């Protein structure tokens, strides 16, 4: 089992920045990739950014050039630096981890952290 705990959400004005953090604990040796997703009441949960153990990253088109995902393996943490925030970035952001071990393909989720960018 893997436990994920997000932090860093909040209210920020358009054009501002926030940094989300996600701390992983438990069977972290089985994680092969970590990601950030977001969801609003009007939309399905969508992938924002993903990073593999090898450091490969991919981003949603809507955040390319503004957001950056990174990992600190020593701290078992993943971060999402969000710059030039827009009102459409308002959502609950979830940390995600993909299991590549005994529970191959299983995805773990954090509880979510709210990011609000007023229009």
mmCIF file with all atom_site columns, C-alpha atoms in Angstrom:
data_model
loop_
_atom_site.group_PDB
_atom_site.id
_atom_site.type_symbol
_atom_site.label_atom_id
_atom_site.label_alt_id
_atom_site.label_comp_id
_atom_site.label_asym_id
_atom_site.label_entity_id
_atom_site.label_seq_id
_atom_site.pdbx_PDB_ins_code
_atom_site.Cartn_x
_atom_site.Cartn_y
_atom_site.Cartn_z
_atom_site.occupancy
_atom_site.B_iso_or_equiv
_atom_site.pdbx_formal_charge
_atom_site.auth_seq_id
_atom_site.auth_comp_id
_atom_site.auth_asym_id
_atom_site.auth_atom_id
_atom_site.pdbx_PDB_model_num
ATOM 1   C CA . UNK A 1 1   ? 0.000   0.000  0.000   1.00 0.00 ? 1   UNK A CA 1
ATOM 2   C CA . UNK A 1 2   ? 1.055   3.560  -0.719  1.00 0.00 ? 2   UNK A CA 1
ATOM 3   C CA . UNK A 1 3   ? -0.235  6.634  1.047   1.00 0.00 ? 3   UNK A CA 1
ATOM 4   C CA . UNK A 1 4   ? -0.156  10.017 -0.657  1.00 0.00 ? 4   UNK A CA 1
ATOM 5   C CA . UNK A 1 5   ? -0.630  13.331 1.122   1.00 0.00 ? 5   UNK A CA 1
ATOM 6   C CA . UNK A 1 6   ? -0.909  16.577 -0.831  1.00 0.00 ? 6   UNK A CA 1
ATOM 7   C CA . UNK A 1 7   ? -0.283  20.090 0.408   1.00 0.00 ? 7   UNK A CA 1
ATOM 8   C CA . UNK A 1 8   ? 0.213   23.564 -0.978  1.00 0.00 ? 8   UNK A CA 1
ATOM 9   C CA . UNK A 1 9   ? -3.154  24.428 -2.444  1.00 0.00 ? 9   UNK A CA 1
ATOM 10  C CA . UNK A 1 10  ? -4.891  27.722 -1.835  1.00 0.00 ? 10  UNK A CA 1
ATOM 11  C CA . UNK A 1 11  ? -6.214  30.926 -3.312  1.00 0.00 ? 11  UNK A CA 1
ATOM 12  C CA . UNK A 1 12  ? -3.993  32.777 -5.743  1.00 0.00 ? 12  UNK A CA 1
ATOM 13  C CA . UNK A 1 13  ? -4.624  35.698 -8.064  1.00 0.00 ? 13  UNK A CA 1
ATOM 14  C CA . UNK A 1 14  ? -4.421  35.258 -11.846 1.00 0.00 ? 14  UNK A CA 1
ATOM 15  C CA . UNK A 1 15  ? -0.836  35.308 -12.997 1.00 0.00 ? 15  UNK A CA 1
ATOM 16  C CA . UNK A 1 16  ? 0.406   34.091 -9.652  1.00 0.00 ? 16  UNK A CA 1
ATOM 17  C CA . UNK A 1 17  ? 2.211   30.914 -8.673  1.00 0.00 ? 17  UNK A CA 1
ATOM 18  C CA . UNK A 1 18  ? 1.698   27.967 -6.362  1.00 0.00 ? 18  UNK A CA 1
ATOM 19  C CA . UNK A 1 19  ? 3.727   24.896 -5.579  1.00 0.00 ? 19  UNK A CA 1
ATOM 20  C CA . UNK A 1 20  ? 1.938   21.696 -4.721  1.00 0.00 ? 20  UNK A CA 1
ATOM 21  C CA . UNK A 1 21  ? 3.687   18.950 -2.809  1.00 0.00 ? 21  UNK A CA 1
ATOM 22  C CA . UNK A 1 22  ? 2.866   15.282 -2.442  1.00 0.00 ? 22  UNK A CA 1
ATOM 23  C CA . UNK A 1 23  ? 4.529   13.074 0.135   1.00 0.00 ? 23  UNK A CA 1
ATOM 24  C CA . UNK A 1 24  ? 4.491   9.335  -0.451  1.00 0.00 ? 24  UNK A CA 1
ATOM 25  C CA . UNK A 1 25  ? 4.838   6.684  2.238   1.00 0.00 ? 25  UNK A CA 1
ATOM 26  C CA . UNK A 1 26  ? 4.417   2.941  2.515   1.00 0.00 ? 26  UNK A CA 1
ATOM 27  C CA . UNK A 1 27  ? 5.468   0.584  -0.279  1.00 0.00 ? 27  UNK A CA 1
ATOM 28  C CA . UNK A 1 28  ? 7.080   3.341  -2.289  1.00 0.00 ? 28  UNK A CA 1
ATOM 29  C CA . UNK A 1 29  ? 9.608   0.967  -3.852  1.00 0.00 ? 29  UNK A CA 1
ATOM 30  C CA . UNK A 1 30  ? 6.799   -0.310 -6.077  1.00 0.00 ? 30  UNK A CA 1
ATOM 31  C CA . UNK A 1 31  ? 5.987   3.094  -7.580  1.00 0.00 ? 31  UNK A CA 1
ATOM 32  C CA . UNK A 1 32  ? 7.003   3.495  -11.218 1.00 0.00 ? 32  UNK A CA 1
ATOM 33  C CA . UNK A 1 33  ? 5.422   6.856  -11.973 1.00 0.00 ? 33  UNK A CA 1
ATOM 34  C CA . UNK A 1 34  ? 3.763   9.734  -10.178 1.00 0.00 ? 34  UNK A CA 1
ATOM 35  C CA . UNK A 1 35  ? 1.397   12.312 -11.496 1.00 0.00 ? 35  UNK A CA 1
ATOM 36  C CA . UNK A 1 36  ? -0.920  15.195 -10.762 1.00 0.00 ? 36  UNK A CA 1
ATOM 37  C CA . UNK A 1 37  ? -4.533  15.173 -11.864 1.00 0.00 ? 37  UNK A CA 1
ATOM 38  C CA . UNK A 1 38  ? -7.232  17.770 -11.399 1.00 0.00 ? 38  UNK A CA 1
ATOM 39  C CA . UNK A 1 39  ? -10.995 17.747 -11.305 1.00 0.00 ? 39  UNK A CA 1
ATOM 40  C CA . UNK A 1 40  ? -13.826 20.253 -11.243 1.00 0.00 ? 40  UNK A CA 1
ATOM 41  C CA . UNK A 1 41  ? -17.553 19.626 -10.745 1.00 0.00 ? 41  UNK A CA 1
ATOM 42  C CA . UNK A 1 42  ? -18.042 20.207 -14.470 1.00 0.00 ? 42  UNK A CA 1
ATOM 43  C CA . UNK A 1 43  ? -15.226 18.015 -15.795 1.00 0.00 ? 43  UNK A CA 1
ATOM 44  C CA . UNK A 1 44  ? -13.894 14.530 -15.414 1.00 0.00 ? 44  UNK A CA 1
ATOM 45  C CA . UNK A 1 45  ? -10.597 14.082 -13.647 1.00 0.00 ? 45  UNK A CA 1
ATOM 46  C CA . UNK A 1 46  ? -7.813  14.940 -16.085 1.00 0.00 ? 46  UNK A CA 1
ATOM 47  C CA . UNK A 1 47  ? -4.096  14.365 -16.177 1.00 0.00 ? 47  UNK A CA 1
ATOM 48  C CA . UNK A 1 48  ? -2.079  17.523 -15.564 1.00 0.00 ? 48  UNK A CA 1
ATOM 49  C CA . UNK A 1 49  ? 1.476   16.199 -15.462 1.00 0.00 ? 49  UNK A CA 1
ATOM 50  C CA . UNK A 1 50  ? 3.263   12.889 -15.032 1.00 0.00 ? 50  UNK A CA 1
ATOM 51  C CA . UNK A 1 51  ? 6.826   11.882 -14.228 1.00 0.00 ? 51  UNK A CA 1
ATOM 52  C CA . UNK A 1 52  ? 8.309   8.404  -14.443 1.00 0.00 ? 52  UNK A CA 1
ATOM 53  C CA . UNK A 1 53  ? 11.062  6.902  -12.328 1.00 0.00 ? 53  UNK A CA 1
ATOM 54  C CA . UNK A 1 54  ? 13.366  7.589  -15.230 1.00 0.00 ? 54  UNK A CA 1
ATOM 55  C CA . UNK A 1 55  ? 12.499  11.261 -15.160 1.00 0.00 ? 55  UNK A CA 1
ATOM 56  C CA . UNK A 1 56  ? 10.401  11.345 -18.320 1.00 0.00 ? 56  UNK A CA 1
ATOM 57  C CA . UNK A 1 57  ? 7.608   13.876 -18.100 1.00 0.00 ? 57  UNK A CA 1
ATOM 58  C CA . UNK A 1 58  ? 4.470   14.694 -19.978 1.00 0.00 ? 58  UNK A CA 1
ATOM 59  C CA . UNK A 1 59  ? 1.973   17.502 -19.583 1.00 0.00 ? 59  UNK A CA 1
ATOM 60  C CA . UNK A 1 60  ? -1.533  18.418 -20.570 1.00 0.00 ? 60  UNK A CA 1
ATOM 61  C CA . UNK A 1 61  ? -1.473  20.855 -23.464 1.00 0.00 ? 61  UNK A CA 1
ATOM 62  C CA . UNK A 1 62  ? -3.257  23.445 -21.366 1.00 0.00 ? 62  UNK A CA 1
ATOM 63  C CA . UNK A 1 63  ? -0.406  23.654 -18.836 1.00 0.00 ? 63  UNK A CA 1
ATOM 64  C CA . UNK A 1 64  ? 2.667   23.224 -21.019 1.00 0.00 ? 64  UNK A CA 1
ATOM 65  C CA . UNK A 1 65  ? 5.137   26.030 -20.439 1.00 0.00 ? 65  UNK A CA 1
ATOM 66  C CA . UNK A 1 66  ? 3.420   27.074 -17.211 1.00 0.00 ? 66  UNK A CA 1
ATOM 67  C CA . UNK A 1 67  ? 3.585   24.019 -14.938 1.00 0.00 ? 67  UNK A CA 1
ATOM 68  C CA . UNK A 1 68  ? 6.532   21.841 -14.040 1.00 0.00 ? 68  UNK A CA 1
ATOM 69  C CA . UNK A 1 69  ? 6.510   18.470 -12.299 1.00 0.00 ? 69  UNK A CA 1
ATOM 70  C CA . UNK A 1 70  ? 9.513   17.233 -10.367 1.00 0.00 ? 70  UNK A CA 1
ATOM 71  C CA . UNK A 1 71  ? 10.483  14.493 -7.935  1.00 0.00 ? 71  UNK A CA 1
ATOM 72  C CA . UNK A 1 72  ? 12.727  14.246 -4.919  1.00 0.00 ? 72  UNK A CA 1
ATOM 73  C CA . UNK A 1 73  ? 13.420  10.553 -4.508  1.00 0.00 ? 73  UNK A CA 1
ATOM 74  C CA . UNK A 1 74  ? 15.295  11.118 -1.269  1.00 0.00 ? 74  UNK A CA 1
ATOM 75  C CA . UNK A 1 75  ? 12.179  12.673 0.245   1.00 0.00 ? 75  UNK A CA 1
ATOM 76  C CA . UNK A 1 76  ? 9.728   10.385 -1.564  1.00 0.00 ? 76  UNK A CA 1
ATOM 77  C CA . UNK A 1 77  ? 7.968   13.466 -2.831  1.00 0.00 ? 77  UNK A CA 1
ATOM 78  C CA . UNK A 1 78  ? 6.637   14.900 -6.064  1.00 0.00 ? 78  UNK A CA 1
ATOM 79  C CA . UNK A 1 79  ? 5.978   18.554 -6.724  1.00 0.00 ? 79  UNK A CA 1
ATOM 80  C CA . UNK A 1 80  ? 3.966   20.629 -9.153  1.00 0.00 ? 80  UNK A CA 1
ATOM 81  C CA . UNK A 1 81  ? 5.189   24.156 -9.716  1.00 0.00 ? 81  UNK A CA 1
ATOM 82  C CA . UNK A 1 82  ? 2.356   26.165 -11.209 1.00 0.00 ? 82  UNK A CA 1
ATOM 83  C CA . UNK A 1 83  ? 3.097   29.543 -12.749 1.00 0.00 ? 83  UNK A CA 1
ATOM 84  C CA . UNK A 1 84  ? 1.013   32.058 -14.676 1.00 0.00 ? 84  UNK A CA 1
ATOM 85  C CA . UNK A 1 85  ? -2.115  30.634 -13.123 1.00 0.00 ? 85  UNK A CA 1
ATOM 86  C CA . UNK A 1 86  ? -5.452  31.203 -14.807 1.00 0.00 ? 86  UNK A CA 1
ATOM 87  C CA . UNK A 1 87  ? -9.016  30.979 -13.575 1.00 0.00 ? 87  UNK A CA 1
ATOM 88  C CA . UNK A 1 88  ? -9.441  27.802 -15.610 1.00 0.00 ? 88  UNK A CA 1
ATOM 89  C CA . UNK A 1 89  ? -6.766  26.154 -13.456 1.00 0.00 ? 89  UNK A CA 1
ATOM 90  C CA . UNK A 1 90  ? -9.195  26.241 -10.550 1.00 0.00 ? 90  UNK A CA 1
ATOM 91  C CA . UNK A 1 91  ? -9.768  22.647 -9.465  1.00 0.00 ? 91  UNK A CA 1
ATOM 92  C CA . UNK A 1 92  ? -9.063  20.048 -6.854  1.00 0.00 ? 92  UNK A CA 1
ATOM 93  C CA . UNK A 1 93  ? -5.610  18.671 -7.568  1.00 0.00 ? 93  UNK A CA 1
ATOM 94  C CA . UNK A 1 94  ? -4.870  15.032 -6.794  1.00 0.00 ? 94  UNK A CA 1
ATOM 95  C CA . UNK A 1 95  ? -1.560  13.272 -6.450  1.00 0.00 ? 95  UNK A CA 1
ATOM 96  C CA . UNK A 1 96  ? -1.372  9.891  -8.150  1.00 0.00 ? 96  UNK A CA 1
ATOM 97  C CA . UNK A 1 97  ? 1.103   7.020  -8.002  1.00 0.00 ? 97  UNK A CA 1
ATOM 98  C CA . UNK A 1 98  ? 1.243   3.999  -10.277 1.00 0.00 ? 98  UNK A CA 1
ATOM 99  C CA . UNK A 1 99  ? 2.243   0.636  -8.886  1.00 0.00 ? 99  UNK A CA 1
ATOM 100 C CA . UNK A 1 100 ? 4.742   -1.387 -10.890 1.00 0.00 ? 100 UNK A CA 1
ATOM 101 C CA . UNK A 1 101 ? 5.185   -4.148 -8.343  1.00 0.00 ? 101 UNK A CA 1
ATOM 102 C CA . UNK A 1 102 ? 2.899   -6.859 -7.033  1.00 0.00 ? 102 UNK A CA 1
ATOM 103 C CA . UNK A 1 103 ? -0.128  -4.622 -7.608  1.00 0.00 ? 103 UNK A CA 1
ATOM 104 C CA . UNK A 1 104 ? 1.022   -3.757 -11.118 1.00 0.00 ? 104 UNK A CA 1
ATOM 105 C CA . UNK A 1 105 ? -1.168  -1.124 -12.709 1.00 0.00 ? 105 UNK A CA 1
ATOM 106 C CA . UNK A 1 106 ? -2.936  -0.182 -9.493  1.00 0.00 ? 106 UNK A CA 1
ATOM 107 C CA . UNK A 1 107 ? -3.203  3.546  -8.916  1.00 0.00 ? 107 UNK A CA 1
ATOM 108 C CA . UNK A 1 108 ? -3.050  5.260  -5.565  1.00 0.00 ? 108 UNK A CA 1
ATOM 109 C CA . UNK A 1 109 ? -4.640  8.630  -4.908  1.00 0.00 ? 109 UNK A CA 1
ATOM 110 C CA . UNK A 1 110 ? -4.236  11.389 -2.385  1.00 0.00 ? 110 UNK A CA 1
ATOM 111 C CA . UNK A 1 111 ? -7.137  13.197 -0.789  1.00 0.00 ? 111 UNK A CA 1
ATOM 112 C CA . UNK A 1 112 ? -6.804  16.241 -3.028  1.00 0.00 ? 112 UNK A CA 1
ATOM 113 C CA . UNK A 1 113 ? -5.952  19.879 -2.468  1.00 0.00 ? 113 UNK A CA 1
ATOM 114 C CA . UNK A 1 114 ? -8.016  22.820 -3.677  1.00 0.00 ? 114 UNK A CA 1
ATOM 115 C CA . UNK A 1 115 ? -6.493  25.424 -5.978  1.00 0.00 ? 115 UNK A CA 1
ATOM 116 C CA . UNK A 1 116 ? -8.606  28.503 -6.613  1.00 0.00 ? 116 UNK A CA 1
ATOM 117 C CA . UNK A 1 117 ? -7.764  31.222 -9.126  1.00 0.00 ? 117 UNK A CA 1
ATOM 118 C CA . UNK A 1 118 ? -10.547 33.825 -9.246  1.00 0.00 ? 118 UNK A CA 1
ATOM 119 C CA . UNK A 1 119 ? -11.596 35.237 -12.592 1.00 0.00 ? 119 UNK A CA 1
#
